[in-house]
Tab-separated table of C-alpha atoms in Angstrom:
chain	number	residue	atom	x	y	z
A	1	MET	CA	17.030	-39.084	2.631
A	2	ASN	CA	19.334	-36.453	1.167
A	3	PHE	CA	18.104	-33.433	-0.766
A	4	ASP	CA	19.148	-34.800	-4.143
A	5	GLN	CA	16.859	-37.783	-3.607
A	6	ALA	CA	14.087	-35.477	-2.448
A	7	ARG	CA	14.116	-33.374	-5.575
A	8	PHE	CA	13.804	-36.413	-7.850
A	9	SER	CA	11.256	-38.348	-5.799
A	10	ARG	CA	8.825	-35.513	-5.065
A	11	ASP	CA	6.910	-35.555	-8.343
A	12	ASP	CA	3.898	-33.995	-6.636
A	13	VAL	CA	5.832	-30.858	-5.747
A	14	TYR	CA	6.633	-28.277	-8.407
A	15	GLU	CA	9.835	-26.661	-7.174
A	16	PRO	CA	11.726	-25.367	-10.235
A	17	LEU	CA	14.979	-24.491	-8.484
A	18	LEU	CA	15.163	-27.342	-5.993
A	19	SER	CA	18.004	-28.907	-7.982
A	20	GLU	CA	20.140	-25.843	-7.229
A	21	LYS	CA	19.696	-26.151	-3.469
A	22	ASP	CA	22.443	-28.064	-1.708
A	23	SER	CA	23.986	-28.324	1.724
A	24	THR	CA	27.148	-29.571	3.374
A	25	THR	CA	27.398	-31.097	6.858
A	26	VAL	CA	30.577	-30.363	8.774
A	27	GLU	CA	31.795	-31.745	12.082
A	28	VAL	CA	32.336	-29.291	14.919
A	29	ASP	CA	34.811	-29.786	17.744
A	30	SER	CA	33.475	-27.753	20.674
A	31	GLU	CA	34.389	-30.034	23.552
A	32	GLY	CA	35.121	-28.135	26.735
A	33	VAL	CA	34.389	-24.736	25.192
A	34	LEU	CA	30.741	-24.481	26.225
A	35	PRO	CA	28.316	-26.534	28.328
A	36	ASP	CA	27.043	-29.649	26.560
A	37	ASP	CA	23.481	-28.319	26.296
A	38	LEU	CA	24.758	-25.368	24.268
A	39	THR	CA	26.870	-27.316	21.772
A	40	ARG	CA	26.343	-29.656	18.810
A	41	ASP	CA	28.569	-32.151	17.059
A	42	GLU	CA	27.738	-31.168	13.491
A	43	LEU	CA	26.391	-28.204	11.582
A	44	THR	CA	24.582	-28.098	8.225
A	45	LEU	CA	25.583	-25.142	6.070
A	46	PRO	CA	24.836	-24.082	2.491
A	47	GLY	CA	27.250	-25.897	0.199
A	48	LEU	CA	27.402	-23.537	-2.774
A	49	SER	CA	30.208	-21.826	-4.626
A	50	GLU	CA	29.984	-18.136	-5.449
A	51	PRO	CA	29.124	-18.702	-9.153
A	52	GLN	CA	26.366	-21.137	-8.154
A	53	LEU	CA	24.981	-18.637	-5.692
A	54	ALA	CA	25.095	-15.731	-8.149
A	55	ARG	CA	23.407	-17.749	-10.892
A	56	HIS	CA	20.757	-19.065	-8.529
A	57	TYR	CA	19.666	-15.615	-7.400
A	58	THR	CA	19.873	-14.238	-10.931
A	59	ARG	CA	17.519	-16.989	-12.111
A	60	LEU	CA	15.224	-16.264	-9.182
A	61	SER	CA	15.061	-12.601	-10.191
A	62	GLN	CA	14.241	-13.607	-13.767
A	63	MET	CA	11.370	-15.761	-12.527
A	64	ASN	CA	9.826	-12.892	-10.575
A	65	TYR	CA	7.461	-10.298	-11.970
A	66	SER	CA	8.250	-6.692	-11.158
A	67	VAL	CA	7.175	-3.181	-12.071
A	68	GLU	CA	10.330	-3.003	-14.218
A	69	LEU	CA	8.804	-5.730	-16.430
A	70	GLY	CA	5.223	-4.553	-16.710
A	71	PRO	CA	2.239	-2.924	-15.026
A	72	TYR	CA	0.711	-3.901	-11.699
A	73	PRO	CA	-2.932	-2.862	-12.273
A	74	LEU	CA	-3.978	-3.639	-8.685
A	75	GLY	CA	-7.010	-1.490	-8.003
A	76	SER	CA	-6.754	0.817	-4.990
A	77	CYS	CA	-3.038	0.026	-4.647
A	78	THR	CA	-1.600	2.589	-7.105
A	79	MET	CA	1.380	0.403	-7.990
A	80	LYS	CA	3.166	3.037	-10.009
A	81	TYR	CA	6.741	2.728	-11.201
A	82	ASN	CA	9.347	3.741	-8.623
A	83	PRO	CA	11.832	6.007	-10.456
A	84	SER	CA	15.395	4.932	-9.843
A	85	PHE	CA	16.707	8.468	-9.352
A	86	THR	CA	14.995	8.573	-5.942
A	87	GLU	CA	17.094	5.561	-4.915
A	88	ASP	CA	20.206	7.470	-5.926
A	89	VAL	CA	19.141	10.441	-3.817
A	90	ALA	CA	18.429	8.231	-0.787
A	91	ALA	CA	21.797	6.489	-1.235
A	92	ASP	CA	23.710	9.779	-1.086
A	93	PRO	CA	26.147	9.503	1.848
A	94	ASN	CA	25.017	12.935	2.987
A	95	ALA	CA	21.639	11.402	3.801
A	96	ALA	CA	23.228	8.998	6.290
A	97	VAL	CA	22.774	11.206	9.324
A	98	HIS	CA	22.208	9.811	12.810
A	99	PRO	CA	18.860	11.082	14.135
A	100	ASP	CA	20.250	11.686	17.647
A	101	ARG	CA	22.532	14.474	16.488
A	102	SER	CA	21.746	17.990	17.658
A	103	ASP	CA	19.496	20.183	15.538
A	104	ARG	CA	22.275	22.629	14.701
A	105	THR	CA	24.351	19.832	13.121
A	106	ILE	CA	21.544	18.426	10.896
A	107	GLN	CA	20.121	21.581	9.364
A	108	GLY	CA	20.044	20.026	5.894
A	109	THR	CA	18.063	17.036	7.151
A	110	LEU	CA	15.611	19.198	9.064
A	111	GLY	CA	15.285	21.538	6.091
A	112	LEU	CA	14.258	18.645	3.852
A	113	LEU	CA	11.751	17.357	6.412
A	114	HIS	CA	10.278	20.828	6.831
A	115	GLY	CA	10.081	21.214	3.072
A	116	LEU	CA	8.225	17.918	2.739
A	117	GLN	CA	5.814	18.952	5.502
A	118	GLU	CA	5.097	22.142	3.567
A	119	HIS	CA	4.744	20.408	0.196
A	120	LEU	CA	2.310	17.831	1.538
A	121	ALA	CA	0.288	20.459	3.401
A	122	ASP	CA	-0.033	22.492	0.208
A	123	ILE	CA	-0.967	19.446	-1.889
A	124	GLY	CA	-3.665	18.365	0.585
A	125	GLY	CA	-4.958	21.781	1.611
A	126	MET	CA	-3.921	21.147	5.216
A	127	ASP	CA	-2.369	23.530	7.748
A	128	ALA	CA	0.226	21.163	9.227
A	129	VAL	CA	1.639	17.697	8.506
A	130	THR	CA	3.436	15.109	10.624
A	131	LEU	CA	5.838	12.767	8.847
A	132	GLN	CA	6.188	10.314	11.714
A	133	PRO	CA	3.706	7.462	10.951
A	134	PRO	CA	5.550	4.538	9.300
A	135	ALA	CA	2.773	3.391	6.917
A	136	GLY	CA	-0.635	4.308	5.551
A	137	ALA	CA	-2.490	2.224	8.133
A	138	ALA	CA	-0.356	3.746	10.881
A	139	GLY	CA	-1.263	7.150	9.482
A	140	GLU	CA	-4.951	6.273	9.713
A	141	PHE	CA	-4.575	5.234	13.326
A	142	THR	CA	-2.600	8.382	14.097
A	143	GLY	CA	-5.279	10.547	12.473
A	144	ILE	CA	-8.031	8.915	14.517
A	145	LEU	CA	-5.986	9.375	17.713
A	146	VAL	CA	-5.665	13.069	16.830
A	147	ALA	CA	-9.443	13.264	16.360
A	148	LYS	CA	-9.970	11.558	19.694
A	149	ALA	CA	-7.594	13.952	21.453
A	150	TYR	CA	-9.427	16.894	19.888
A	151	HIS	CA	-12.813	15.759	21.186
A	152	GLU	CA	-11.419	14.917	24.620
A	153	SER	CA	-9.883	18.395	24.884
A	154	ARG	CA	-13.403	19.780	24.513
A	155	ASN	CA	-14.797	17.385	27.123
A	156	ASP	CA	-16.812	15.829	24.331
A	157	ASP	CA	-16.801	12.062	24.775
A	158	ARG	CA	-17.887	10.590	21.443
A	159	SER	CA	-18.127	6.867	20.738
A	160	GLU	CA	-18.756	6.304	17.024
A	161	ILE	CA	-16.991	6.598	13.697
A	162	ILE	CA	-18.938	6.260	10.458
A	163	ILE	CA	-17.283	4.326	7.628
A	164	PRO	CA	-18.720	3.436	4.184
A	165	SER	CA	-19.095	-0.281	3.504
A	166	SER	CA	-16.810	0.069	0.471
A	167	ALA	CA	-13.936	1.534	2.533
A	168	HIS	CA	-10.538	-0.064	2.990
A	169	GLY	CA	-10.445	-2.627	5.769
A	170	THR	CA	-7.832	-0.644	7.648
A	171	ASN	CA	-10.404	2.128	8.223
A	172	PHE	CA	-12.538	-0.211	10.314
A	173	ALA	CA	-9.474	-1.535	12.137
A	174	SER	CA	-8.082	1.924	12.911
A	175	ALA	CA	-11.375	3.103	14.362
A	176	ALA	CA	-11.782	-0.027	16.476
A	177	MET	CA	-8.182	0.128	17.736
A	178	ALA	CA	-8.807	3.687	18.911
A	179	GLY	CA	-11.760	2.458	20.957
A	180	TYR	CA	-14.622	3.570	18.723
A	181	ASP	CA	-17.737	1.727	17.660
A	182	VAL	CA	-17.956	1.488	13.861
A	183	VAL	CA	-21.149	2.527	12.093
A	184	GLU	CA	-21.127	1.012	8.605
A	185	LEU	CA	-22.623	3.193	5.908
A	186	PRO	CA	-24.227	1.617	2.807
A	187	SER	CA	-23.755	2.875	-0.732
A	188	ASP	CA	-26.582	4.195	-2.873
A	189	ASP	CA	-27.562	2.755	-6.240
A	190	ASP	CA	-24.892	4.858	-7.946
A	191	GLY	CA	-22.090	3.463	-5.762
A	192	ARG	CA	-21.604	6.631	-3.718
A	193	VAL	CA	-22.489	7.622	-0.146
A	194	ASP	CA	-26.166	7.054	0.619
A	195	MET	CA	-27.128	10.512	1.852
A	196	GLU	CA	-30.298	9.394	3.624
A	197	ALA	CA	-28.390	6.658	5.441
A	198	LEU	CA	-25.690	9.182	6.386
A	199	ASP	CA	-28.274	11.565	7.796
A	200	ALA	CA	-29.687	8.747	9.910
A	201	ALA	CA	-26.236	7.637	11.093
A	202	ILE	CA	-24.919	11.027	12.205
A	203	SER	CA	-25.520	11.870	15.845
A	204	GLU	CA	-23.936	13.532	18.863
A	205	GLU	CA	-21.893	10.335	19.209
A	206	THR	CA	-20.226	10.816	15.805
A	207	ALA	CA	-16.532	11.515	16.256
A	208	ALA	CA	-15.690	11.348	12.552
A	209	LEU	CA	-16.661	10.121	9.135
A	210	MET	CA	-13.828	8.366	7.282
A	211	LEU	CA	-14.102	8.747	3.532
A	212	THR	CA	-12.073	7.937	0.433
A	213	ASN	CA	-12.619	10.308	-2.486
A	214	PRO	CA	-12.725	9.104	-5.212
A	215	ASN	CA	-14.068	5.985	-3.537
A	216	THR	CA	-12.976	2.403	-4.159
A	217	LEU	CA	-15.085	2.231	-7.319
A	218	GLY	CA	-13.174	5.210	-8.680
A	219	LEU	CA	-16.256	7.436	-8.263
A	220	PHE	CA	-16.006	11.006	-7.043
A	221	GLU	CA	-18.330	11.820	-4.153
A	222	ARG	CA	-20.351	14.589	-5.789
A	223	ASP	CA	-22.083	15.530	-2.526
A	224	ILE	CA	-18.834	16.033	-0.635
A	225	ILE	CA	-19.564	19.650	0.354
A	226	GLU	CA	-22.978	18.687	1.748
A	227	ILE	CA	-21.416	15.657	3.473
A	228	ALA	CA	-18.857	17.906	5.172
A	229	GLU	CA	-21.572	20.308	6.328
A	230	MET	CA	-23.619	17.437	7.788
A	231	VAL	CA	-20.675	16.007	9.734
A	232	HIS	CA	-19.455	19.385	10.975
A	233	GLY	CA	-22.990	20.386	11.906
A	234	ALA	CA	-23.082	17.481	14.334
A	235	GLY	CA	-19.692	18.441	15.797
A	236	GLY	CA	-17.825	15.599	14.055
A	237	LEU	CA	-14.665	15.638	11.963
A	238	LEU	CA	-14.213	14.575	8.340
A	239	TYR	CA	-11.297	12.198	7.730
A	240	TYR	CA	-9.778	11.712	4.263
A	241	ASP	CA	-8.243	8.341	3.410
A	242	GLY	CA	-5.491	9.320	0.969
A	243	ALA	CA	-5.440	5.968	-0.826
A	244	ASN	CA	-6.897	7.477	-3.996
A	245	LEU	CA	-5.264	10.909	-3.893
A	246	ASN	CA	-3.446	10.052	-7.134
A	247	ALA	CA	-6.689	10.793	-8.986
A	248	LEU	CA	-6.837	14.364	-7.685
A	249	LEU	CA	-3.168	15.253	-7.364
A	250	GLY	CA	-2.523	18.872	-8.298
A	251	ARG	CA	-6.160	19.391	-9.315
A	252	ALA	CA	-8.251	19.211	-6.153
A	253	ARG	CA	-7.412	19.320	-2.447
A	254	PRO	CA	-9.183	17.458	0.365
A	255	GLY	CA	-8.875	20.498	2.629
A	256	ASP	CA	-10.885	22.556	0.152
A	257	MET	CA	-13.646	19.936	0.250
A	258	GLY	CA	-14.027	20.255	4.018
A	259	PHE	CA	-11.791	17.448	5.275
A	260	ASP	CA	-10.159	18.060	8.653
A	261	ILE	CA	-7.655	15.203	8.746
A	262	MET	CA	-5.992	13.170	6.018
A	263	HIS	CA	-3.223	10.675	5.616
A	264	TYR	CA	-0.950	10.432	2.590
A	265	ASN	CA	0.177	7.118	1.126
A	266	VAL	CA	3.586	8.121	-0.193
A	267	HIS	CA	4.058	4.608	-1.631
A	268	LYS	CA	1.023	5.228	-3.821
A	269	THR	CA	0.857	8.910	-4.631
A	270	PHE	CA	4.551	9.772	-4.524
A	271	ALA	CA	6.121	6.608	-5.934
A	272	THR	CA	8.128	5.342	-2.975
A	273	PRO	CA	8.436	1.533	-2.964
A	274	HIS	CA	5.548	-0.502	-1.617
A	275	GLY	CA	6.542	-2.146	1.642
A	276	GLY	CA	6.566	-5.905	1.298
A	277	GLY	CA	7.596	-5.878	4.943
A	278	GLY	CA	10.010	-3.000	4.501
A	279	PRO	CA	9.821	0.593	5.708
A	280	GLY	CA	7.050	2.933	4.628
A	281	ALA	CA	5.586	6.303	5.515
A	282	GLY	CA	2.050	7.574	6.108
A	283	PRO	CA	2.195	11.324	6.846
A	284	VAL	CA	-0.899	12.899	8.401
A	285	GLY	CA	-2.203	16.384	7.652
A	286	VAL	CA	-4.644	18.396	9.777
A	287	VAL	CA	-6.406	21.751	9.786
A	288	GLU	CA	-5.430	24.532	12.182
A	289	ASP	CA	-7.660	23.462	15.098
A	290	LEU	CA	-5.951	20.061	15.269
A	291	THR	CA	-2.278	21.014	14.903
A	292	GLU	CA	-1.593	21.026	18.650
A	293	PHE	CA	-2.379	17.307	18.875
A	294	LEU	CA	0.067	16.053	16.235
A	295	PRO	CA	2.806	13.552	17.199
A	296	SER	CA	6.156	14.776	18.459
A	297	PRO	CA	8.583	15.858	17.157
A	298	MET	CA	7.596	18.237	14.387
A	299	VAL	CA	10.012	20.467	12.465
A	300	ARG	CA	9.623	24.231	12.197
A	301	GLU	CA	11.616	27.110	10.755
A	302	THR	CA	12.905	29.840	13.048
A	303	ALA	CA	15.001	32.955	12.550
A	304	SER	CA	18.138	30.922	13.263
A	305	GLY	CA	17.284	27.835	11.190
A	306	TYR	CA	15.251	24.683	11.658
A	307	GLU	CA	14.390	23.002	14.938
A	308	GLN	CA	12.381	20.082	16.253
A	309	TYR	CA	9.588	20.788	18.709
A	310	GLU	CA	6.704	19.152	20.524
A	311	PRO	CA	3.181	20.400	19.765
A	312	GLU	CA	1.368	21.784	22.796
A	313	SER	CA	-1.056	18.867	23.344
A	314	SER	CA	0.754	16.187	21.333
A	315	ILE	CA	-0.582	12.638	21.367
A	316	GLY	CA	3.083	11.587	21.733
A	317	LYS	CA	5.191	9.435	19.490
A	318	VAL	CA	3.782	6.912	17.026
A	319	HIS	CA	7.201	5.942	15.623
A	320	GLY	CA	10.878	6.639	16.237
A	321	PHE	CA	12.299	10.092	15.648
A	322	THR	CA	10.683	11.923	12.697
A	323	GLY	CA	9.678	8.808	10.758
A	324	ASN	CA	11.320	6.583	8.164
A	325	TRP	CA	13.862	9.089	6.889
A	326	LEU	CA	14.992	7.516	3.604
A	327	VAL	CA	11.406	6.838	2.490
A	328	LEU	CA	10.621	10.491	3.128
A	329	VAL	CA	13.702	11.524	1.141
A	330	LYS	CA	12.386	9.589	-1.861
A	331	ALA	CA	8.950	11.203	-1.580
A	332	TYR	CA	10.526	14.662	-1.397
A	333	ALA	CA	12.695	13.926	-4.449
A	334	TYR	CA	9.671	12.745	-6.460
A	335	ILE	CA	7.614	15.849	-5.611
A	336	ALA	CA	10.529	18.181	-6.301
A	337	ARG	CA	11.305	16.551	-9.656
A	338	LEU	CA	7.699	16.743	-10.915
A	339	GLY	CA	6.733	20.130	-9.513
A	340	ASP	CA	3.188	21.500	-9.582
A	341	SER	CA	2.624	20.953	-13.293
A	342	GLY	CA	4.100	17.461	-13.256
A	343	LEU	CA	1.931	16.356	-10.340
A	344	ALA	CA	-1.190	17.675	-12.067
A	345	ASP	CA	-0.161	15.930	-15.272
A	346	SER	CA	0.293	12.619	-13.465
A	347	SER	CA	-3.260	12.644	-12.102
A	348	ALA	CA	-4.671	13.541	-15.509
A	349	LYS	CA	-2.838	10.654	-17.151
A	350	ALA	CA	-3.914	8.268	-14.377
A	351	VAL	CA	-7.559	9.069	-15.115
A	352	LEU	CA	-7.007	8.913	-18.873
A	353	ASN	CA	-5.287	5.524	-18.686
A	354	ALA	CA	-8.016	3.985	-16.548
A	355	ASN	CA	-10.750	5.163	-18.886
A	356	TYR	CA	-8.894	4.029	-22.000
A	357	LEU	CA	-8.222	0.584	-20.577
A	358	ALA	CA	-11.851	0.166	-19.522
A	359	SER	CA	-12.945	1.014	-23.065
A	360	GLN	CA	-10.780	-1.812	-24.426
A	361	VAL	CA	-11.825	-4.694	-22.153
A	362	ASP	CA	-14.810	-6.919	-22.861
A	363	LEU	CA	-15.930	-7.054	-19.228
A	364	GLU	CA	-18.803	-4.914	-17.977
A	365	VAL	CA	-17.996	-1.935	-15.760
A	366	PRO	CA	-21.253	-1.315	-13.861
A	367	TYR	CA	-20.361	1.972	-12.129
A	368	GLY	CA	-19.187	5.271	-13.595
A	369	PRO	CA	-18.054	7.791	-14.556
A	370	PHE	CA	-14.875	6.773	-12.795
A	371	HIS	CA	-11.523	8.430	-12.357
A	372	HIS	CA	-8.233	6.580	-11.788
A	373	GLU	CA	-9.617	3.042	-11.378
A	374	PHE	CA	-12.631	0.966	-12.356
A	375	ALA	CA	-14.366	-2.137	-11.033
A	376	ALA	CA	-15.136	-4.521	-13.887
A	377	THR	CA	-17.175	-7.635	-13.238
A	378	ALA	CA	-16.279	-11.131	-14.428
A	379	GLY	CA	-19.987	-11.930	-14.482
A	380	ASP	CA	-20.585	-15.668	-14.254
A	381	ARG	CA	-16.855	-16.414	-14.285
A	382	ASP	CA	-14.767	-16.628	-11.137
A	383	ALA	CA	-12.730	-13.406	-10.943
A	384	ALA	CA	-9.830	-15.196	-9.223
A	385	ASP	CA	-9.684	-17.795	-12.006
A	386	VAL	CA	-9.643	-15.090	-14.684
A	387	ALA	CA	-6.888	-13.290	-12.766
A	388	LYS	CA	-4.762	-16.442	-12.497
A	389	ARG	CA	-5.181	-17.069	-16.224
A	390	MET	CA	-4.002	-13.514	-16.967
A	391	LEU	CA	-0.651	-14.521	-15.497
A	392	ASP	CA	-0.219	-16.956	-18.388
A	393	TYR	CA	-0.489	-14.018	-20.775
A	394	GLY	CA	2.490	-12.358	-19.127
A	395	VAL	CA	0.760	-9.621	-17.141
A	396	HIS	CA	-0.088	-9.062	-13.514
A	397	PRO	CA	-3.852	-9.241	-12.832
A	398	PRO	CA	-5.935	-6.633	-10.998
A	399	THR	CA	-7.390	-6.812	-7.492
A	400	THR	CA	-10.154	-9.417	-7.377
A	401	LYS	CA	-13.472	-9.817	-5.535
A	402	TRP	CA	-13.307	-6.386	-3.925
A	403	PRO	CA	-15.097	-4.109	-3.394
A	404	GLU	CA	-17.996	-6.442	-2.667
A	405	LEU	CA	-20.440	-3.973	-4.173
A	406	VAL	CA	-19.476	-5.454	-7.557
A	407	SER	CA	-20.019	-9.173	-8.073
A	408	GLN	CA	-16.798	-10.990	-9.076
A	409	ALA	CA	-15.038	-7.645	-9.104
A	410	MET	CA	-11.784	-7.014	-10.932
A	411	LEU	CA	-10.685	-3.653	-9.554
A	412	THR	CA	-8.197	-2.176	-11.997
A	413	GLU	CA	-5.830	0.785	-11.693
A	414	PRO	CA	-3.158	1.094	-14.402
A	415	THR	CA	-1.669	4.369	-12.990
A	416	GLU	CA	-0.250	7.169	-15.115
A	417	VAL	CA	3.021	5.501	-16.063
A	418	GLU	CA	1.722	3.075	-18.719
A	419	ASP	CA	1.732	3.972	-22.410
A	420	LYS	CA	-0.880	2.926	-24.969
A	421	ALA	CA	1.020	-0.213	-26.032
A	422	SER	CA	1.211	-1.405	-22.434
A	423	LEU	CA	-2.490	-0.769	-21.890
A	424	ASP	CA	-3.336	-2.611	-25.120
A	425	ASP	CA	-1.315	-5.624	-23.935
A	426	LEU	CA	-3.165	-5.553	-20.653
A	427	ALA	CA	-6.538	-5.346	-22.391
A	428	HIS	CA	-5.610	-8.302	-24.597
A	429	ALA	CA	-4.776	-10.376	-21.528
A	430	PHE	CA	-8.078	-9.398	-19.913
A	431	ASN	CA	-10.090	-10.376	-22.947
A	432	ALA	CA	-8.197	-13.573	-23.774
A	433	ALA	CA	-8.385	-14.867	-20.204
A	434	TYR	CA	-12.053	-13.960	-19.896
A	435	ALA	CA	-12.828	-15.865	-23.115
A	436	ASP	CA	-10.942	-19.054	-22.170
A	437	ALA	CA	-12.783	-22.285	-21.399
A	438	ASP	CA	-13.748	-23.154	-17.825
A	439	GLU	CA	-11.315	-26.053	-17.603
A	440	VAL	CA	-8.462	-23.765	-18.674
A	441	LEU	CA	-9.346	-21.144	-16.064
A	442	GLU	CA	-9.729	-23.717	-13.305
A	443	SER	CA	-6.193	-25.042	-13.824
A	444	ALA	CA	-4.472	-21.694	-14.440
A	445	PRO	CA	-1.772	-20.544	-14.255
A	446	SER	CA	0.149	-23.108	-16.286
A	447	LYS	CA	3.120	-21.091	-17.579
A	448	THR	CA	4.387	-19.429	-14.413
A	449	SER	CA	7.248	-20.533	-12.193
A	450	ALA	CA	4.795	-21.224	-9.370
A	451	ARG	CA	1.648	-23.110	-10.317
A	452	ARG	CA	-1.781	-22.835	-8.721
A	453	ILE	CA	-1.638	-23.406	-5.002
A	454	ASP	CA	-4.135	-24.572	-2.428
A	455	GLN	CA	-4.791	-21.136	-0.960
A	456	VAL	CA	-6.549	-22.438	2.156
A	457	SER	CA	-3.702	-24.817	3.044
A	458	ALA	CA	-1.114	-22.189	2.194
A	459	ALA	CA	-2.761	-19.761	4.614
A	460	ARG	CA	-3.367	-22.222	7.432
A	461	ASP	CA	-0.227	-24.333	7.151
A	462	PRO	CA	2.395	-22.375	5.181
A	463	ARG	CA	5.658	-24.055	4.218
A	464	LEU	CA	8.213	-21.285	4.446
A	465	SER	CA	11.385	-23.296	3.846
A	466	TRP	CA	12.587	-25.732	1.206
A	467	GLN	CA	13.445	-28.027	4.077
A	468	ALA	CA	9.713	-28.620	4.500
A	469	LEU	CA	9.812	-30.668	1.275
A	470	GLU	CA	11.965	-33.257	3.018
A	471	GLN	CA	9.793	-33.226	6.123
A	472	ASP	CA	6.780	-34.223	4.019
A	473	GLU	CA	8.442	-37.510	3.097
């Protein structure tokens, strides 16, 4: 069967652009050139002209949803708009410097890296920052390795890390990968750290407590000073998950709250693109007592310029060179463009937008007061069905069914970039989808390029090529 027949006979498959996919088979004369087991008699290649190809990919781009079209209110993800000027800065030919060049020939590069280290340290209230980790999760793991090295240097063999039940899944994974046992900490009735449970969990085995503040419900941990004193009193360290730093940016610093280690999600807080499989960055900041354990190399300023160096008791490398350079350039450009007042303004607007949006939706928000995000509940409706129906109203839905503390959760974070009209559109989609009939929700979405999929089959047996449509015949 050829592909033209496949696209007309597969009525059970919704593939809107299958008619634009074509191929050409050509004969190949390779006799005597290579051994027979390394040759073939024919080769199937794409059979498209340049205009066909250009139009196909243009239509694909028009079928996709992007932050240039509307908000991504994914709670805990901080999907803020990525300003295009940072792409221009990263594309500057002067930024295309080979990392193996000598320090004296890349003073501009090292100066920018040192400047970003300093900016991030000041923003977080830390004494030193490494830029090397290539993602937020990698930053978490790096931070826990630093904590482990610190305890080992004191001949203090600790085995446990305490993590709230509402924490990001990567917290549990990072602790386990570093060889620690995870002690899960429940929330109290207000959605914050249960102080009695924390007191019972802390022991001489506690290496660290990993905490997100505000937490994944958008709630600020009001007892943070007491929490820090409890952990430090037992000889443990306090780790800050920077996932929600956008709520505090320019207004409060984790270091001032008693945190010893933190990682920064530059794709969240400082508007670099979210990965999608691409490069990222997860810098890690530490207080003075932990600086000697940071990954190598670091960048420092001397009387003669900037140089790379290895901290005295470094845990070694966690990525190549000084990290993902062009991602770090974008983060530096964003911080430099906004400045202190702009960063503080962004966090204020993030909190304002979340609270305004929550006031406009018909769904209950059981926990508050919240900051940059809120966890609404779909009640007796399926949160995933409501989210899929929101797609039909032209918006991207929020994070669903997490955190588990809220039944049928719809965790929503509009970020600071949305204006009132955008938030009103989002609220309308929330309310309209939530009010739709069960049969409408169960079949949604109906207006998108890709219809509802069998999520279990898609996860267990994904079809990653259009050629799979022919193989099903």
